[in-house]
Amino acid sequence: MAADCIFCKIATGEIPSEMVHEDERCVVFRDINPQAPTHLLVIPRAHIVGMAHLDAADLELLGHLLVVAGEVAEAEGLAESGYRTVINWGPDSGMEVPHLHLHVLGGRRMTWPPG
Ligand code: 5GP
Ligand code: ZN
């Protein structure tokens, strides 16, 4: 846990959120500023800053985050209509919160390429 990290505090419940999934390794909650009818954030409980901070020790955790993303998307009724998963990293991506998170966006038709 990083002392000043918003997402670490959401994971512990110190900052309230609309939580849709919790397990020992990750939590999933609704984005406070949704960019689609369904916009979830899947985060590890462990404070990992982002893509540039991953290594082979994180393989199992990363697989878990993806599997959970698929499960919560299905629970939201998105399995057939589809959805987008996004992980931002660094200034060019527009990343705002330096705690690894996977966006799950669905419920509307997405455009490509992203803006
Ligand atoms: P990023 O741009 O870093 O990939 O995405 C960060 C996301 O976190 C944004 O979509 C933003 O709306 C969301 N966010 C930032 N602060 C909070 C918060 O306190 N609560 C929730 N639920 N979402 C947040
Ligand atoms: Zn954190």
Coordinates of C-alpha atoms and ligand atoms in Angstrom, one line a residue:
M1 CA 0.0 0.0 0.0
A2 CA 1.3 3.4 -0.9
A3 CA 0.4 6.1 1.6
D4 CA -0.9 8.7 -0.9
C5 CA -2.5 6.4 -3.5
I6 CA -6.2 6.9 -4.1
F7 CA -6.6 3.4 -5.5
C8 CA -4.8 1.7 -2.6
K9 CA -7.3 3.6 -0.3
I10 CA -10.3 2.4 -2.5
A11 CA -8.9 -1.2 -2.2
T12 CA -8.9 -1.0 1.6
G13 CA -12.3 0.8 1.7
E14 CA -10.7 3.9 3.2
I15 CA -12.1 5.8 0.2
P16 CA -15.7 4.7 -0.6
S17 CA -16.5 3.3 -4.1
E18 CA -19.2 1.4 -5.8
M19 CA -17.5 -2.0 -5.5
V20 CA -18.6 -4.8 -7.8
H21 CA -16.0 -7.5 -7.0
E22 CA -13.5 -8.2 -4.3
D23 CA -11.1 -11.0 -3.7
E24 CA -7.7 -11.5 -2.1
R25 CA -5.7 -10.2 -5.0
C26 CA -7.9 -7.6 -6.7
V27 CA -11.0 -5.3 -6.5
V28 CA -13.3 -4.0 -9.1
F29 CA -15.3 -0.8 -8.8
R30 CA -17.2 1.7 -10.9
D31 CA -15.3 4.6 -12.4
I32 CA -16.4 7.9 -10.8
N33 CA -16.4 9.6 -14.2
P34 CA -17.8 6.9 -16.5
Q35 CA -17.0 7.1 -20.2
A36 CA -19.6 4.4 -21.2
P37 CA -22.8 3.0 -19.7
T38 CA -20.6 0.4 -17.9
H39 CA -17.1 1.6 -16.9
L40 CA -15.3 -0.6 -14.3
L41 CA -11.8 -0.4 -13.0
V42 CA -10.0 -3.7 -12.1
I43 CA -7.0 -3.1 -9.8
P44 CA -4.6 -5.2 -7.9
R45 CA -4.7 -4.8 -4.1
A46 CA -0.9 -4.5 -4.3
H47 CA 0.4 -1.1 -5.2
I48 CA 1.9 -1.5 -8.7
V49 CA 2.5 1.8 -10.4
G50 CA 1.9 0.7 -13.9
M51 CA 3.0 -1.2 -17.0
A52 CA 6.6 -0.2 -16.7
H53 CA 6.8 -1.7 -13.3
L54 CA 5.7 -5.3 -14.2
D55 CA 8.0 -8.3 -14.3
A56 CA 7.7 -12.1 -14.5
A57 CA 6.7 -12.3 -10.8
D58 CA 3.4 -10.6 -11.8
L59 CA 2.4 -13.2 -14.4
E60 CA -0.2 -14.9 -12.2
L61 CA -1.6 -11.7 -10.9
L62 CA -2.0 -10.2 -14.4
G63 CA -3.8 -13.3 -15.6
H64 CA -6.1 -13.1 -12.6
L65 CA -6.9 -9.4 -13.4
L66 CA -7.8 -10.4 -17.0
V67 CA -10.0 -13.3 -16.0
V68 CA -11.8 -11.2 -13.4
A69 CA -12.3 -8.5 -16.0
G70 CA -14.0 -11.0 -18.2
E71 CA -16.1 -12.3 -15.3
V72 CA -17.3 -8.8 -14.2
A73 CA -18.0 -7.9 -17.8
E74 CA -20.2 -11.0 -18.2
A75 CA -21.9 -10.2 -14.9
E76 CA -22.7 -6.7 -16.3
G77 CA -24.3 -8.4 -19.3
L78 CA -21.6 -7.4 -21.8
A79 CA -20.4 -10.8 -22.9
E80 CA -22.3 -10.8 -26.2
S81 CA -22.5 -7.1 -27.0
G82 CA -18.8 -6.8 -26.2
Y83 CA -16.6 -4.4 -24.4
R84 CA -13.2 -2.7 -24.4
T85 CA -10.4 -3.3 -21.9
V86 CA -7.7 -0.6 -21.6
I87 CA -4.6 -0.2 -19.6
N88 CA -3.0 3.3 -19.8
W89 CA 0.6 4.0 -19.0
G90 CA 2.5 7.3 -19.0
P91 CA 1.8 10.8 -20.3
D92 CA 0.9 9.9 -23.9
S93 CA -1.8 7.5 -22.7
G94 CA -3.5 10.1 -20.5
M95 CA -3.0 8.0 -17.4
E96 CA -4.0 9.9 -14.3
V97 CA -3.8 7.5 -11.4
P98 CA -0.4 5.8 -10.9
H99 CA -1.7 2.5 -9.6
L100 CA -2.1 -0.2 -12.3
H101 CA -5.7 -0.5 -13.4
L102 CA -7.6 -2.1 -16.2
H103 CA -10.6 -0.2 -17.6
V104 CA -13.6 -2.3 -18.7
L105 CA -15.9 -0.2 -20.9
G106 CA -19.1 -1.3 -22.5
G107 CA -22.7 -0.6 -23.3
R108 CA -22.1 1.5 -26.3
R109 CA -20.3 1.2 -29.7
M110 CA -16.7 2.2 -29.4
T111 CA -14.7 3.9 -32.0
W112 CA -11.2 3.0 -33.3
P113 CA -8.6 4.3 -33.1
P114 CA -9.0 5.7 -29.6
G115 CA -8.6 9.5 -29.3
Ligands
5GP1 P1 -6.4 6.6 -16.0 O1 -6.6 7.8 -16.8 O2 -5.4 6.8 -15.0 O3 -6.2 5.4 -16.9 O4 -7.8 6.3 -15.3 C1 -8.1 6.7 -14.0 C2 -9.6 6.5 -13.8 O5 -9.8 6.6 -12.5 C3 -10.4 7.7 -14.5 O6 -11.3 7.1 -15.4 C4 -11.1 8.3 -13.3 O7 -12.4 8.8 -13.6 C5 -11.1 7.3 -12.3 N1 -11.0 7.8 -10.9 C6 -10.1 8.7 -10.4 N2 -10.4 8.9 -9.1 C7 -11.4 8.1 -8.7 C8 -12.1 7.8 -7.5 O8 -11.8 8.4 -6.5 N3 -13.0 6.9 -7.5 C9 -13.4 6.2 -8.7 N4 -14.4 5.3 -8.6 N5 -12.8 6.4 -9.8 C10 -11.8 7.3 -9.9
ZN2 ZN -1.8 2.2 -5.0

